[in-house]
Tab-separated table of C-alpha atoms in Angstrom:
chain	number	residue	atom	x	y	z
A	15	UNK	CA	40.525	20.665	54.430
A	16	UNK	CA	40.243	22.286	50.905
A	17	UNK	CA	42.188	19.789	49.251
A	18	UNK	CA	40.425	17.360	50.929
A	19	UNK	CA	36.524	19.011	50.006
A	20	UNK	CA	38.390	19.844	46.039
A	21	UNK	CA	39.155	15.685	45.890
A	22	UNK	CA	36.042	15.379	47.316
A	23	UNK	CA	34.032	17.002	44.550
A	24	UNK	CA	36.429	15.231	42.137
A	25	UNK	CA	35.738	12.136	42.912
A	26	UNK	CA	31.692	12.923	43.163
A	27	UNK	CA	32.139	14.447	39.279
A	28	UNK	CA	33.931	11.782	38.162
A	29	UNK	CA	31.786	8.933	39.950
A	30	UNK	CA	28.823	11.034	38.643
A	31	UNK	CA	30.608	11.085	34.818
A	32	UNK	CA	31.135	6.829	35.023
A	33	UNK	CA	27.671	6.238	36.251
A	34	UNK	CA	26.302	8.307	33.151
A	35	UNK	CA	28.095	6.650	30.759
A	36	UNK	CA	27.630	3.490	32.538
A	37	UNK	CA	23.711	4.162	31.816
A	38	UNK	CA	23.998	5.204	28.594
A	39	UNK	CA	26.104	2.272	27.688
A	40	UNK	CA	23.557	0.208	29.035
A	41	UNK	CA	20.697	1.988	26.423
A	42	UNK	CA	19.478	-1.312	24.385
A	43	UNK	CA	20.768	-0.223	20.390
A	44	UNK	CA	17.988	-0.897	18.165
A	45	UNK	CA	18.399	-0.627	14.181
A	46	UNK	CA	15.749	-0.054	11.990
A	47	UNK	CA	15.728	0.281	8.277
A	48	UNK	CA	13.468	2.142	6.253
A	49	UNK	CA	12.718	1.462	2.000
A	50	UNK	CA	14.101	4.156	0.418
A	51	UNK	CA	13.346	6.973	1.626
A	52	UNK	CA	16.269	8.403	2.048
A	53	UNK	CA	18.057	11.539	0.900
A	54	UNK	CA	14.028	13.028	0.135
A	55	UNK	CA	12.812	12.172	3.339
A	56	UNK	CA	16.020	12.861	5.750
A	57	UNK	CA	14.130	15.236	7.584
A	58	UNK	CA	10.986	13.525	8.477
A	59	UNK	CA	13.083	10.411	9.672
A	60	UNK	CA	15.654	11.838	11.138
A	61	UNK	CA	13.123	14.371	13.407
A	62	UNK	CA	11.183	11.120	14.501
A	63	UNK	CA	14.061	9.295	15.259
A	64	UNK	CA	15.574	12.356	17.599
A	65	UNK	CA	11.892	12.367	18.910
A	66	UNK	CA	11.919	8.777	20.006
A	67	UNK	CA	16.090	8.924	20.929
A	68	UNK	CA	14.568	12.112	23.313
A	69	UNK	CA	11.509	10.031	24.710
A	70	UNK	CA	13.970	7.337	26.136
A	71	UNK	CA	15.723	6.237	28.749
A	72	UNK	CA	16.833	2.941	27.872
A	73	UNK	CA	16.205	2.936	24.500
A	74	UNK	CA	18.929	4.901	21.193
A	75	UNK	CA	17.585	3.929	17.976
A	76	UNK	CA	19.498	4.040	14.827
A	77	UNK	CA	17.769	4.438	11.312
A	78	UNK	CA	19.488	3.285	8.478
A	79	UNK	CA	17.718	3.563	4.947
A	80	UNK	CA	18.072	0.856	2.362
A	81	UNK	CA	17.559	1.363	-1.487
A	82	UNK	CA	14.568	-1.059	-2.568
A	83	UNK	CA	17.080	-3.086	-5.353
A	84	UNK	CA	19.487	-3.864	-2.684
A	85	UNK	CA	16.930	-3.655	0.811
A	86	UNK	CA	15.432	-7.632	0.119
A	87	UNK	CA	19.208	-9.142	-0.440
A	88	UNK	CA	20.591	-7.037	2.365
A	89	UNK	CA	18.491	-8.458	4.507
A	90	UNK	CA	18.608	-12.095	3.758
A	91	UNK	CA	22.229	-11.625	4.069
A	92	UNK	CA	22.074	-9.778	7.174
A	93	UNK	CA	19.114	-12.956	8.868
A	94	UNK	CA	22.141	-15.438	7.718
A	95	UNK	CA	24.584	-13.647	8.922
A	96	UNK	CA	23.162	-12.820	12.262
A	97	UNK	CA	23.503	-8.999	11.903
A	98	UNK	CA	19.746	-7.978	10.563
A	99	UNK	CA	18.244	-4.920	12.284
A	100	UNK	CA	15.753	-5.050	14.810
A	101	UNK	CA	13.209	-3.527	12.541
A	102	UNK	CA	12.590	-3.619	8.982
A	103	UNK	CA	10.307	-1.120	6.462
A	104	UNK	CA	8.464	-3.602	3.867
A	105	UNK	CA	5.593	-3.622	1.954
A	106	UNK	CA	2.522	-5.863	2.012
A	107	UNK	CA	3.523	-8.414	-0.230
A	108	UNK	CA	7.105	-8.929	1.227
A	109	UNK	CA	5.718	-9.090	4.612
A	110	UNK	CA	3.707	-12.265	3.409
A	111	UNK	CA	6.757	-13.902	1.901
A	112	UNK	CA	9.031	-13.069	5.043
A	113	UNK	CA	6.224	-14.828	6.984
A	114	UNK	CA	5.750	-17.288	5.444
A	115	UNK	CA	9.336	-18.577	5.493
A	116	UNK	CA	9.604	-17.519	8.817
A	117	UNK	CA	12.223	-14.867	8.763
A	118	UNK	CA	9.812	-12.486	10.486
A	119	UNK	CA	8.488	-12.656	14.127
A	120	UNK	CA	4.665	-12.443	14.813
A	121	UNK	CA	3.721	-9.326	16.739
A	122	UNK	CA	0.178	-10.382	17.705
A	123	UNK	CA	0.908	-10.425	21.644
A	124	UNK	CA	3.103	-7.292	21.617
A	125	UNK	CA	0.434	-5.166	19.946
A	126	UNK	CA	-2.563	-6.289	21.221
A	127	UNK	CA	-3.105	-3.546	23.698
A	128	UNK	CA	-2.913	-0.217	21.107
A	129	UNK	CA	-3.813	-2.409	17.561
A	130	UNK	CA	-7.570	-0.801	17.864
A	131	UNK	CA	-5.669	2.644	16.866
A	132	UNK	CA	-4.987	1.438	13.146
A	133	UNK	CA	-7.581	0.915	10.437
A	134	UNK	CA	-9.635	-2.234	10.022
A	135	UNK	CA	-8.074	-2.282	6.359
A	136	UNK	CA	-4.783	-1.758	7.428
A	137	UNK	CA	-5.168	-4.667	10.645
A	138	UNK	CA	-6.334	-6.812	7.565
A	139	UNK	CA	-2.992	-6.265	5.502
A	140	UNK	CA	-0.574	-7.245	8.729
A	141	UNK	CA	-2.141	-10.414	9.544
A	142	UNK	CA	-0.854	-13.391	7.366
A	143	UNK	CA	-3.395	-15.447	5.940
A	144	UNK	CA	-1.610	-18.357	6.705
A	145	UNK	CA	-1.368	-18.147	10.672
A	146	UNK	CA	-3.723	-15.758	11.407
A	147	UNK	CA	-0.955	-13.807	13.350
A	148	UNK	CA	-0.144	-10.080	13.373
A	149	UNK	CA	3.618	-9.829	11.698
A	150	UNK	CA	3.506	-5.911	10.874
A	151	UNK	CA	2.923	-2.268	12.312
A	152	UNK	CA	0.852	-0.378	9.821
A	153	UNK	CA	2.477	2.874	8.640
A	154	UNK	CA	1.995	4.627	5.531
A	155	UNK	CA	-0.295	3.616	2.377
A	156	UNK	CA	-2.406	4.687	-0.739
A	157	UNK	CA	-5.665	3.748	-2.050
A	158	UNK	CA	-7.128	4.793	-5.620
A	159	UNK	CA	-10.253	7.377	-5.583
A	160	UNK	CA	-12.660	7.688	-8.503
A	161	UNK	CA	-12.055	11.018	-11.081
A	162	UNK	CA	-14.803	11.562	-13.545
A	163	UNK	CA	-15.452	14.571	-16.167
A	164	UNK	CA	-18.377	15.705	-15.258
A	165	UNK	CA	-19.922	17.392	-18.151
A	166	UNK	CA	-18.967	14.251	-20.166
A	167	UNK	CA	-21.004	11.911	-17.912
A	168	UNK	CA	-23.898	15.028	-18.040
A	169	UNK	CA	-24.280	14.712	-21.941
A	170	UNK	CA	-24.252	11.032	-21.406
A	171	UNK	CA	-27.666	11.482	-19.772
A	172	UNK	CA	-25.586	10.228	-15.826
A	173	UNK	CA	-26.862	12.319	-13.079
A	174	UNK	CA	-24.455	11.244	-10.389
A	175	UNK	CA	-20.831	8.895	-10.226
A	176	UNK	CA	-21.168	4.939	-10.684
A	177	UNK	CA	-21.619	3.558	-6.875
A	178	UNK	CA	-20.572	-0.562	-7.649
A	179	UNK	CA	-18.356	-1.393	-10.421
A	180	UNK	CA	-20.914	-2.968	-12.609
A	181	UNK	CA	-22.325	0.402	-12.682
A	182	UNK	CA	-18.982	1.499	-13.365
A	183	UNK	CA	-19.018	-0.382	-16.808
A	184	UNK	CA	-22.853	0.405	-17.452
A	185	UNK	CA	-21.928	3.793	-16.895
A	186	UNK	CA	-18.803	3.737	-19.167
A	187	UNK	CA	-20.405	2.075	-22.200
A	188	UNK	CA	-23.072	4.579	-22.004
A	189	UNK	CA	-20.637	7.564	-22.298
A	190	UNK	CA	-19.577	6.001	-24.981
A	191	UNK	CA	-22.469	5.351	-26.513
A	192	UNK	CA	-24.045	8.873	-25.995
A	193	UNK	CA	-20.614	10.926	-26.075
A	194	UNK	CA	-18.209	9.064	-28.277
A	195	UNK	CA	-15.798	8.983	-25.883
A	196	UNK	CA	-13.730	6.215	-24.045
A	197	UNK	CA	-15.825	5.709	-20.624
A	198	UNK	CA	-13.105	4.451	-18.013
A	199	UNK	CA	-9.177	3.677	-18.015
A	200	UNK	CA	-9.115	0.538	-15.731
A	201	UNK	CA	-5.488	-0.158	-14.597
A	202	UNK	CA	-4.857	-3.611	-16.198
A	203	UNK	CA	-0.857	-3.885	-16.451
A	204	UNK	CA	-0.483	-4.152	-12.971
A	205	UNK	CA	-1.375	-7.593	-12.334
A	206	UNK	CA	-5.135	-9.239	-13.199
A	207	UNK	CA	-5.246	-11.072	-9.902
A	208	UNK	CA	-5.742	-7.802	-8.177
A	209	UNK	CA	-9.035	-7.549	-9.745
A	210	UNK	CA	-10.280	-10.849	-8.957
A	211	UNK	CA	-9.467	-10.067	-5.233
A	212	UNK	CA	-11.454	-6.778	-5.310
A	213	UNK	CA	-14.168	-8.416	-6.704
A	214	UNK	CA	-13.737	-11.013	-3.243
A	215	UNK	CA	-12.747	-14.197	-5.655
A	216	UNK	CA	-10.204	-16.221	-4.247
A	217	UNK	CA	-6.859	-17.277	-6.468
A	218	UNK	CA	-5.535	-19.841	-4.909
A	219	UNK	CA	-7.474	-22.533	-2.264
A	220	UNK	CA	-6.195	-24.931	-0.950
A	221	UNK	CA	-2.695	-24.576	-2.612
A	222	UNK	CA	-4.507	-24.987	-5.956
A	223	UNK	CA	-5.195	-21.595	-8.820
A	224	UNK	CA	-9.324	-21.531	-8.528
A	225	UNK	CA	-9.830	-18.469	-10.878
A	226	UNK	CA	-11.302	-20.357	-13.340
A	227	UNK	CA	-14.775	-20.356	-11.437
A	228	UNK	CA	-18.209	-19.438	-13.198
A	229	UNK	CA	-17.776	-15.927	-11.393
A	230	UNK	CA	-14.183	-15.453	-12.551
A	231	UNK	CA	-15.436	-16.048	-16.075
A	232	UNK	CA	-18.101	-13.444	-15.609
A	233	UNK	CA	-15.813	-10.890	-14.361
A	234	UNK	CA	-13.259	-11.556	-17.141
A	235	UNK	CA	-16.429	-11.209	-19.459
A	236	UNK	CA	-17.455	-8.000	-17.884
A	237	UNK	CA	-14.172	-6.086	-18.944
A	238	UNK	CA	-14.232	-8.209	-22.277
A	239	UNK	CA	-17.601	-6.850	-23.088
A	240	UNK	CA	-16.507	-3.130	-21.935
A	241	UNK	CA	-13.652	-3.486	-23.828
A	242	UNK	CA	-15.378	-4.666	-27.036
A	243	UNK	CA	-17.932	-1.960	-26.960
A	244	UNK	CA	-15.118	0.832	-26.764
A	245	UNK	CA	-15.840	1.655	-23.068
A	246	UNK	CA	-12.107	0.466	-22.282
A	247	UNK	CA	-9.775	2.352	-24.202
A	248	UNK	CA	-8.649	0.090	-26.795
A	249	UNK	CA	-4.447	0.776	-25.616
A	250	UNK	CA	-5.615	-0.038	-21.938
A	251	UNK	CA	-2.517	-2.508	-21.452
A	252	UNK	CA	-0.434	-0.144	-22.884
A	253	UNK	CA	-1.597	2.648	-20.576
A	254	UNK	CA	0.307	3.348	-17.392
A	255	UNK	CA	-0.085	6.614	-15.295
A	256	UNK	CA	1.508	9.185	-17.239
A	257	UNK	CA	-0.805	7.724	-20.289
A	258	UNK	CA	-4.102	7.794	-18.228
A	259	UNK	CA	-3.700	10.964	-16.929
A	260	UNK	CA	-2.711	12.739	-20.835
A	261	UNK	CA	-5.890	10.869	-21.917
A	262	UNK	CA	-8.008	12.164	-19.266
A	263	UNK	CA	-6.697	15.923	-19.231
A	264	UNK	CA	-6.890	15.635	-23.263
A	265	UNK	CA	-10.575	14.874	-22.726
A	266	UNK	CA	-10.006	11.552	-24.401
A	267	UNK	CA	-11.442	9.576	-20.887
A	268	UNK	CA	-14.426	10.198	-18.905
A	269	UNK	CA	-13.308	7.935	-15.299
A	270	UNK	CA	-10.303	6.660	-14.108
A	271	UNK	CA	-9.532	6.402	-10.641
A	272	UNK	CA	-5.732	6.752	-9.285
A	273	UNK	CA	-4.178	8.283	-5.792
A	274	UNK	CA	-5.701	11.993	-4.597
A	275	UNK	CA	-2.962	13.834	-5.714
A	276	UNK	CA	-3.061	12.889	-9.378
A	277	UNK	CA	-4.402	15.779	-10.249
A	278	UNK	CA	-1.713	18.181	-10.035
A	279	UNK	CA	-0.650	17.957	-13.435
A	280	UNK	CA	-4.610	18.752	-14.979
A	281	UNK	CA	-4.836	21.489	-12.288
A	282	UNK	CA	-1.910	22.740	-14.189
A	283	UNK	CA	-2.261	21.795	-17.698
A	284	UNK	CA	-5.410	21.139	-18.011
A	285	UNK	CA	-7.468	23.784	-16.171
A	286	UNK	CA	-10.573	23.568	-18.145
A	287	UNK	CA	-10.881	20.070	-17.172
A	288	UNK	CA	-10.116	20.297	-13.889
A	289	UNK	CA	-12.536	22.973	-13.264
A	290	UNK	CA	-15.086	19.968	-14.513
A	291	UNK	CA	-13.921	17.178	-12.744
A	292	UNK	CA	-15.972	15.139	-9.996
A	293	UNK	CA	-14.704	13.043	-7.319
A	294	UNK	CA	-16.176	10.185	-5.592
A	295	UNK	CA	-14.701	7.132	-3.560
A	296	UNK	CA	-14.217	4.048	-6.025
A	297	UNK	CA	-16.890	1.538	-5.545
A	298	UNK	CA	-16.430	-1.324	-3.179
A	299	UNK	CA	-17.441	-4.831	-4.658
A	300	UNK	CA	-17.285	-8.217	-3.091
A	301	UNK	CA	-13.790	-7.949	-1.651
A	302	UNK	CA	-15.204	-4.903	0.327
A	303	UNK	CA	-12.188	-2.704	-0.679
A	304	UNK	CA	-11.373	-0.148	-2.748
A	305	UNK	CA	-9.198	-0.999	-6.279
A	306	UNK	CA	-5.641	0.550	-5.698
A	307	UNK	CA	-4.523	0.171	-2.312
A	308	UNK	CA	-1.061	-0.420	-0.904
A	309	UNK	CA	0.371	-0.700	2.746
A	310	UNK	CA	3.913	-0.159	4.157
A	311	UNK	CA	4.692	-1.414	7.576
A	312	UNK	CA	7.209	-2.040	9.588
A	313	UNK	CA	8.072	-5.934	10.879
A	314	UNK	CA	10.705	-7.492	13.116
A	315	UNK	CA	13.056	-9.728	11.812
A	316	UNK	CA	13.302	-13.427	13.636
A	317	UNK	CA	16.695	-12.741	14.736
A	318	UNK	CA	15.885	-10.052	16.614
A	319	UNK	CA	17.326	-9.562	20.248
A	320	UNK	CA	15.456	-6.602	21.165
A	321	UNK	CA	11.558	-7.735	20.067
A	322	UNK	CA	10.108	-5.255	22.725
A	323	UNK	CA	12.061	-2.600	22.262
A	324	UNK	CA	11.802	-2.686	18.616
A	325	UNK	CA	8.121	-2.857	18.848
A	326	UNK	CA	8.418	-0.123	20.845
A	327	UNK	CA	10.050	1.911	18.641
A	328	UNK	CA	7.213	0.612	15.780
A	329	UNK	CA	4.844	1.967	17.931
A	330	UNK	CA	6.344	5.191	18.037
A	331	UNK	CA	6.518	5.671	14.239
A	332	UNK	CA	3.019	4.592	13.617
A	333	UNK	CA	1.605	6.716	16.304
A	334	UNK	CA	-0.794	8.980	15.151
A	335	UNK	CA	1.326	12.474	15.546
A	336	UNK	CA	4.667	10.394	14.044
A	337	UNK	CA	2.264	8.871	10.998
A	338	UNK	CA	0.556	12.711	10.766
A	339	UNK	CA	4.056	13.856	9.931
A	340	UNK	CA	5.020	11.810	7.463
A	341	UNK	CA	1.969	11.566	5.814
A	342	UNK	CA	2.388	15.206	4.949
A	343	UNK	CA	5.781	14.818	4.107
A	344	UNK	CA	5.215	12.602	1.593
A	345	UNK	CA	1.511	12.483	0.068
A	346	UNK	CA	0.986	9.384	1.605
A	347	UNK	CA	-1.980	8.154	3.783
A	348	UNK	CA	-1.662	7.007	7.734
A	349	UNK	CA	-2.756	3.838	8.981
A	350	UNK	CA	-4.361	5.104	12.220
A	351	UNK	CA	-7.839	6.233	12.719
A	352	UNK	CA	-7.208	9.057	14.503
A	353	UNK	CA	-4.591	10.645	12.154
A	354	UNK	CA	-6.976	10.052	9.183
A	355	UNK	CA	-9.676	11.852	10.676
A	356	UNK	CA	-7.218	14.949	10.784
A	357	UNK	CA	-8.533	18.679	9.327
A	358	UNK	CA	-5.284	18.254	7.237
A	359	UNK	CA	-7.226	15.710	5.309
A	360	UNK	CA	-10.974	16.360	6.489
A	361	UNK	CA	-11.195	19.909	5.676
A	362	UNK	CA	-11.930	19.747	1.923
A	363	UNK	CA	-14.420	17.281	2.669
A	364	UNK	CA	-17.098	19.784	0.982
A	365	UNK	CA	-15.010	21.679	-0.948
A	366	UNK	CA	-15.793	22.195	-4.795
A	367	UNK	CA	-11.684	22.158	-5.746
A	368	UNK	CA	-11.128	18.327	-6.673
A	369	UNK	CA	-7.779	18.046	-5.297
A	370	UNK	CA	-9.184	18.966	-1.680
A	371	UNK	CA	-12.114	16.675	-2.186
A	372	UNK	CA	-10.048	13.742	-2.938
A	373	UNK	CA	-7.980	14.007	0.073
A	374	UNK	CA	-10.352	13.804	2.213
A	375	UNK	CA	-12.464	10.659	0.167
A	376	UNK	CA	-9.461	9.354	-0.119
A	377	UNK	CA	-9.083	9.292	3.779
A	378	UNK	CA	-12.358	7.912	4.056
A	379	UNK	CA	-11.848	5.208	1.613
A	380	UNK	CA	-8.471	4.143	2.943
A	381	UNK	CA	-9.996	2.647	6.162
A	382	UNK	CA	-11.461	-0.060	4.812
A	383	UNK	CA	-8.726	-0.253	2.045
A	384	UNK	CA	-6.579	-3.357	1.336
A	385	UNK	CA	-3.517	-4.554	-0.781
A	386	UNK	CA	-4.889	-6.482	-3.113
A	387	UNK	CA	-1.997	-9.039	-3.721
A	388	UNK	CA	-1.261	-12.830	-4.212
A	389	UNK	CA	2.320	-13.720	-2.157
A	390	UNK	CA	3.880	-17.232	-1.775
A	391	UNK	CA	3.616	-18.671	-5.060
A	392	UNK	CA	6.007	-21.116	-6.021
A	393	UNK	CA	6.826	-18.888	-9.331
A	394	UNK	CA	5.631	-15.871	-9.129
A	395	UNK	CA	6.593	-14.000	-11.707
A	396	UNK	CA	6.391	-17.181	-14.484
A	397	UNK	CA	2.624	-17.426	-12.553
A	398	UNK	CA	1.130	-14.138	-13.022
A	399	UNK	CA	2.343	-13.123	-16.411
A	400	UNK	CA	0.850	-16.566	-17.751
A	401	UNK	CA	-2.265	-15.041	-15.501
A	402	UNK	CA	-2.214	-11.553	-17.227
A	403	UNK	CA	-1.322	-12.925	-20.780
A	404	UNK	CA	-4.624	-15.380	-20.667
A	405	UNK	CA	-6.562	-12.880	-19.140
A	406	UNK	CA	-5.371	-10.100	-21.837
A	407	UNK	CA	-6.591	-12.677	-24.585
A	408	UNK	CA	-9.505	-12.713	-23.499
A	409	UNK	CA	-10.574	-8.910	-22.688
A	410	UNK	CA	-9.242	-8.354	-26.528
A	411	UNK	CA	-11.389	-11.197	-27.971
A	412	UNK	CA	-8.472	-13.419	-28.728
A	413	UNK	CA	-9.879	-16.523	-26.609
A	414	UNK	CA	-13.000	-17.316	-24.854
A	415	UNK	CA	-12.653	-15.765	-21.278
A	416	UNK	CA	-13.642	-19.860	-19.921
A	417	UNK	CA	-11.163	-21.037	-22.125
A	418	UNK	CA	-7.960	-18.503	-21.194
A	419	UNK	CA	-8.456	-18.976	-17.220
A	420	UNK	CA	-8.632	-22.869	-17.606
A	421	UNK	CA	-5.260	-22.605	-19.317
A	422	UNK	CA	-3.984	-20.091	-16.961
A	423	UNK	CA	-5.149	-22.595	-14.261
A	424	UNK	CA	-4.037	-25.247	-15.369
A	425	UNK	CA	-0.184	-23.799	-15.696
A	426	UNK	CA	0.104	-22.786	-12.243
A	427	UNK	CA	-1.287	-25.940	-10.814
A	428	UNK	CA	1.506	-28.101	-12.695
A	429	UNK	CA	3.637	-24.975	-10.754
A	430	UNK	CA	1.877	-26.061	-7.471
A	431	UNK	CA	2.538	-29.491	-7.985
A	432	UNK	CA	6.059	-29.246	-8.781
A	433	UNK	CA	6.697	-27.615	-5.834
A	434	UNK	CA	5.311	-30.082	-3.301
């Protein structure tokens, strides 16, 4: 009878043992690739991932991170090859291009029942223009705030910070005017088109450039005018980060606006002007955003055998708590309403040290904050630098701005046309 009860309890382990592994061989594997962040963020990704692995029962994810040289060819490899993860880190603009060839899947259906929990700026960034469809989870972004020396705009005779970008300008020329010095670094190596977008002036309509419109022109003008009255500094294209952030910590600049942890370096180096400096969210102009935003999110490619589960797992990572985490990890912002209205990023809301303050503006700000990019063109590089060159020569007085945006127009439609 022993024997019998010992085989007995034997057979119950093993049958127990094969029905476990049976189960979790019948877990659905889902890959998901993140832009590198990997070996700084390792900890943040690999915590959420045991978080979500923990939550399930017939889910195992697997993150894999990609460096951002190799992530777009490894995954046009991996959609021809049949291999391609279930889910896929990408920025704005790539998630436009993927669309648009079809290589991603639209989400719309899948989300519709938790897509209220992300930011109307962020909702705006996911949906393609072209279809009108969802193709992205919002995750992590930045958006640019507005950093002014106070005292400098007091002895220009400005009680308070500009609140629309033509007061921007006004405001800069008459620091100038009053102070001597530069008014506002404007960030204008990154791509002109930006500007026309914040300014809610379409590019392209129609499949043809349109930026050659009366209000193009005026905007165009606007810098030009700025820029010919020293208001811009006169080095603006030549000015990246690094260069606006010595001029404004050297005193040199009265405004520039950048993400709310550019300060660290003045808090450090430059503690006289820190102590001095005001915050305030950059104005919002016709495109109803804020200059300086950018949105990662996470898509599913179209080959894809595991579309539910992989939104699934997208759902986990943007979640509020998972998004929380990471923002903190990394300086960045969340995409979700409720993380943003966190005391992590709330509580400086009043305070008087501009770091604090800009964390929580910057939260504000990013809710209604967009990427303000053109995707799909049918030369994109060739396109915008033409764009930025015409544009260039005529902030700097080298061309008529009407004149410089008709030739600019002109050489991307012949690009348009070639194409069709």
């Amino acid at each position: 009878m022993m024997k019998f009860k010992r085989s007995l309890a034997v057979a119950a382990a093993l049958f127990a043992a094969t029905t476990m592994s049976a189960m979790a061989a019948e877990k659905t594997k889902v890959e998901f690739w993140s832009n590198s962040l990997s070996p700084k963020f390792d900890s943040v990704m690999k915590d959420l991932t045991a978080k979500f692995n923990g939550s399930q029962s017939e889910i195992e994810a697997k993150w894999v991170d990609v460096d951002w040289d190799a992530f777009l060819p490894r995954l046009t490899a991996s959609l021809a090859g049949g291999t391609a993860p279930d889910l896929v880190n990408l920025p704005k603009p790539w998630m436009d291009d993927l669309a648009q060839k079809k290589l991603i899947l639209p989400i719309t259906k899948q989300i519709a029942g938790f897509k209220s929990n992300y930011t109307e700026g962020a909702l705006k960034d996911v949906t393609y223009e072209g279809d009108k469809q969802i193709y992205g989870l919002p995750w992590y972004q930045v958006t640019g705030v507005m950093f002014y020396n106070k005292e400098l705009l007091t002895k220009a005779g400005v009680k308070e910070a500009p609140k629309s970008f033509g007061e921007l300008l006004a405001v800069a020329k008459q620091v100038k005017e009053k102070t001597g010095v530069t008014g506002f670094a404007p960030k204008l190596n990154d791509g002109f088109a930006g500007w026309f977008l914040y300014d809610g002036l379409p590019v392209v309509k129609g499949g043809k450039a349109v930026f050659n419109s009366p209000a193009h022109v005026k905007l165009v003008e606007a810098f030009a005018d700025a820029y010919k009255a020293g208001a811009i500094p006169k080095d603006a294209y030549k000015m990246g980060f690094e260069e606006q952030i010595a001029a404004f910590d050297g005193g040199k600049v009265a405004i520039f606006a950048e993400g709310a942890h550019a300060l660290k370096r003045t808090k450090t180096d430059a503690p006289k002007i820190y102590a001095q400096t005001g915050v305030a969210p950059f104005p919002l102009a016709g495109g109803k955003t804020p200059f300086g935003g950018f949105l990662f999110l996470w898509s599913v490619p179209k080959t894809s055998k595991h579309v539910d589960a992989a939104v699934k797992l997208g759902q986990f990572l943007t979640s509020d708590d998972a998004q929380l985490a990471f923002a903190k990890a990394s300086a960045t912002f969340p995409s979700t309403n409720k993380a943003l209205a966190d005391p992590f990023f709330q509580a400086g809301a009043k305070s008087n040290d501009p770091i604090e303050k800009a964390l929580a503006t910057a939260a504000d700000s990013i809710k209604v904050t967009s990427t303000l990019t053109i995707s799909g063109l049918p030369d994109e590089a060739a396109m915008n630098k033409k764009l930025d060159e015409a544009v260039e020569a005529a902030i700097t007085g080298q061309k008529p701005a009407k004149q410089a945006l008709d030739e600019a127009v002109a050489y991307w439609n012949e690009k348009f046309s070639a194409k069709k």
